[in-house]
Short mmCIF file of C-alpha atoms in Angstrom, two decimals:
data_model
loop_
_atom_site.label_atom_id
_atom_site.label_comp_id
_atom_site.label_asym_id
_atom_site.label_seq_id
_atom_site.Cartn_x
_atom_site.Cartn_y
_atom_site.Cartn_z
CA PRO V 30 122.72 94.95 89.14
CA LEU V 31 119.14 94.52 90.14
CA ASP V 32 117.70 91.46 88.18
CA ILE V 33 114.22 91.44 87.40
CA ASN V 34 113.41 87.95 85.48
CA GLY V 35 116.52 88.44 83.07
CA LYS V 36 116.12 92.06 83.23
CA HIS V 37 118.84 94.26 84.98
CA VAL V 38 118.88 97.65 86.34
CA VAL V 39 122.49 99.08 87.07
CA VAL V 40 123.01 102.54 88.85
CA ASN V 41 126.38 104.20 88.16
CA ILE V 42 126.47 106.29 91.15
CA PRO V 43 129.53 108.69 90.09
CA ALA V 44 127.90 109.13 86.86
CA PHE V 45 124.52 109.77 88.18
CA HIS V 46 122.85 107.55 85.73
CA LEU V 47 120.71 104.51 85.64
CA TYR V 48 120.84 101.89 82.88
CA ALA V 49 118.24 99.15 82.38
CA TYR V 50 118.73 96.27 79.91
CA SER V 51 116.98 93.15 78.88
CA PRO V 52 117.20 91.19 75.57
CA GLU V 53 114.47 93.18 74.16
CA GLU V 54 114.95 96.76 75.49
CA THR V 55 117.31 99.26 77.00
CA LEU V 56 116.73 102.34 79.03
CA ASP V 57 119.05 105.26 80.18
CA MET V 58 118.20 107.88 82.72
CA LEU V 59 119.64 110.45 84.84
CA VAL V 60 119.49 109.91 88.67
CA VAL V 61 120.06 111.71 91.78
CA CYS V 62 122.24 110.03 94.42
CA GLY V 63 123.34 110.73 97.95
CA ASN V 64 125.58 113.42 99.10
CA VAL V 65 129.01 113.25 100.98
CA LYS V 66 127.29 112.79 104.44
CA THR V 67 124.52 110.55 103.11
CA LYS V 68 126.08 108.46 100.57
CA THR V 69 124.47 106.10 98.19
CA PRO V 70 125.72 102.77 99.35
CA GLN V 71 126.98 100.04 96.77
CA LEU V 72 124.87 96.97 96.67
CA SER V 73 123.21 94.29 94.70
CA SER V 74 119.64 93.20 95.29
CA ASN V 75 116.39 92.30 93.30
CA ILE V 76 113.62 94.63 92.90
CA GLU V 77 110.77 92.92 94.85
CA TRP V 78 107.89 95.23 94.52
CA MET V 79 106.79 98.83 93.41
CA GLU V 80 104.30 101.10 95.10
CA ALA V 81 102.14 103.81 93.70
CA ASN V 82 101.56 106.98 95.61
CA PRO V 83 103.81 105.53 98.72
CA GLN V 84 103.63 106.83 102.01
CA TRP V 85 107.23 107.82 103.03
CA VAL V 86 108.00 106.72 106.53
CA ILE V 87 110.93 109.16 107.59
CA PRO V 88 114.27 107.35 108.75
CA THR V 89 115.51 107.94 112.03
CA SER V 90 118.51 109.78 110.83
CA ILE V 91 116.49 112.34 109.16
CA ILE V 92 114.13 112.69 112.08
CA GLU V 93 117.19 113.38 114.31
CA ASN V 94 118.86 115.68 112.09
CA GLU V 95 116.04 117.59 110.39
CA VAL V 96 112.62 116.96 111.77
CA SER V 97 112.89 116.77 115.49
CA GLY V 98 113.73 120.44 115.57
CA ARG V 99 110.41 121.39 114.40
CA ALA V 100 108.59 119.70 117.20
CA GLY V 101 105.50 121.39 118.05
CA ASP V 102 105.22 123.27 114.95
CA SER V 103 102.06 121.91 113.72
CA ALA V 104 102.16 124.18 110.67
CA TYR V 105 105.47 122.60 109.55
CA PHE V 106 103.95 119.17 109.93
CA ALA V 107 100.76 120.29 108.15
CA ARG V 108 102.52 121.73 105.31
CA ASN V 109 104.71 118.71 104.57
CA ARG V 110 101.67 116.16 105.10
CA TYR V 111 103.59 114.50 108.05
CA ASN V 112 101.49 112.42 110.34
CA ILE V 113 103.14 111.47 113.89
CA VAL V 114 101.85 107.94 115.04
CA ASP V 115 102.53 106.57 118.46
CA LYS V 116 103.95 103.03 117.65
CA ALA V 117 102.50 101.37 120.51
CA THR V 118 98.98 102.34 120.03
CA ASN V 119 99.04 103.21 116.19
CA GLN V 120 97.31 106.34 117.27
CA THR V 121 98.00 109.82 115.45
CA ILE V 122 99.26 112.39 117.69
CA ASP V 123 98.64 116.07 117.36
CA ALA V 124 101.86 117.87 116.08
CA SER V 125 101.21 120.71 118.34
CA ASN V 126 101.57 118.25 121.43
CA VAL V 127 104.90 116.68 120.42
CA SER V 128 108.26 117.70 122.03
CA ARG V 129 111.68 117.04 120.45
CA GLN V 130 112.37 114.52 123.18
CA MET V 131 109.19 112.78 122.22
CA LEU V 132 110.38 112.44 118.45
CA LEU V 133 113.88 111.44 119.53
CA SER V 134 112.53 108.61 121.87
CA GLY V 135 111.97 106.11 119.00
CA LYS V 136 108.16 105.65 120.22
CA TYR V 137 106.96 107.55 117.42
CA ARG V 138 106.93 107.13 113.45
CA ILE V 139 106.66 110.08 111.30
CA ALA V 140 105.19 109.37 107.89
CA GLN V 141 104.45 111.71 104.86
CA GLN V 142 101.15 110.90 103.11
CA GLY V 143 101.27 109.54 99.70
CA GLY V 144 100.30 111.38 96.60
CA ALA V 145 101.30 114.45 94.91
CA GLY V 146 104.13 116.35 96.67
CA ASN V 147 105.48 113.42 98.51
CA SER V 148 109.14 113.18 98.85
CA LEU V 149 109.38 109.68 97.09
CA GLY V 150 107.20 111.09 94.26
CA ARG V 151 104.50 108.80 92.50
CA ILE V 152 106.52 105.54 92.36
CA VAL V 153 109.01 103.63 94.64
CA PHE V 154 110.87 100.49 93.64
CA ARG V 155 111.66 98.42 96.85
CA PHE V 156 114.39 95.82 97.23
CA LYS V 157 115.98 94.06 100.20
CA ASN V 158 119.14 95.87 101.70
CA SER V 159 120.25 96.85 105.09
CA PHE V 160 120.44 100.86 104.14
CA SER V 161 116.99 101.51 103.96
CA VAL V 162 117.40 102.98 100.44
CA PHE V 163 115.41 102.35 97.25
CA LEU V 164 114.76 103.76 93.75
CA HIS V 165 112.04 106.23 93.43
CA ASP V 166 110.46 109.20 91.68
CA THR V 167 110.89 112.68 93.29
CA SER V 168 108.77 115.72 93.94
CA THR V 169 111.64 118.03 92.62
CA PRO V 170 112.07 117.03 89.06
CA SER V 171 114.23 120.29 88.57
CA ALA V 172 116.91 118.37 90.45
CA PHE V 173 117.71 116.40 87.13
CA GLN V 174 118.86 119.76 85.40
CA ARG V 175 121.99 119.94 87.62
CA ASP V 176 125.22 118.58 86.51
CA THR V 177 126.18 117.26 90.00
CA ARG V 178 123.18 115.53 91.35
CA ALA V 179 124.38 114.40 94.83
CA PHE V 180 121.85 115.63 97.34
CA SER V 181 119.52 112.77 98.34
CA HIS V 182 119.77 110.98 101.82
CA GLY V 183 121.04 107.73 100.14
CA CYS V 184 118.18 106.79 97.99
CA VAL V 185 118.38 107.00 94.28
CA ARG V 186 115.72 109.26 92.66
CA VAL V 187 115.03 108.56 89.01
CA SER V 188 114.29 110.83 86.17
CA LYS V 189 111.85 108.57 84.43
CA PRO V 190 110.07 106.82 87.07
CA PHE V 191 107.21 105.57 84.62
CA GLU V 192 109.29 104.18 82.11
CA LEU V 193 111.31 102.17 84.75
CA ALA V 194 107.90 100.81 85.91
CA ARG V 195 106.96 99.80 82.44
CA PHE V 196 110.31 98.00 82.11
CA VAL V 197 109.94 96.33 85.39
CA LEU V 198 106.50 95.03 85.03
CA ASP V 199 105.92 91.85 82.89
CA SER V 200 102.44 93.19 81.54
CA PRO V 201 102.28 96.97 81.95
CA ASP V 202 98.81 98.32 81.49
CA GLU V 203 97.94 100.88 78.91
CA TRP V 204 97.77 103.75 81.47
CA LEU V 205 101.49 103.19 82.47
CA LYS V 206 102.51 103.13 78.71
CA LEU V 207 100.86 106.35 78.15
CA ARG V 208 102.04 108.08 81.37
CA SER V 209 105.58 106.96 80.42
CA GLU V 210 105.29 108.49 77.07
CA GLU V 211 103.97 111.77 78.72
CA ARG V 212 107.07 112.21 80.92
CA ARG V 213 109.64 111.88 77.90
#
């Protein structure tokens, strides 16, 4: 369980379900978890912070297995709003000038800009763990309509991110309360 000031968040991975509870409230929502090759790990940690409109820094494994094959395809990088940044200089590199070898070198970071269409959705809940996984919204809400929801890269996508944000925060503002009601 992820304990937030007496509040607990529990993800039942095989059931594709998240439960959040405190003395005052309970939440229950569908989740998407990792698939056979990219399993969601079992862990226990505390939610430390939440980000709105997060930037997604693409993990090395996804760069190696999915993104590096598109090196030099500037349309692909533009369409997905991916920026390639030289880690040494922090300069953005033109995607058309990047080779597969460059992307695999570890000298570059690839990040998707935050906002609508971002793979993490509109909110991410971060906590310490050695697996680089977290709870987050999604850009593909239709995923929650499936019976078996095992197709993430290990993170847990939550179906009601604004309700979870309202639950986690000690003093949620009025905008967040209204937004969580809209998504129901």
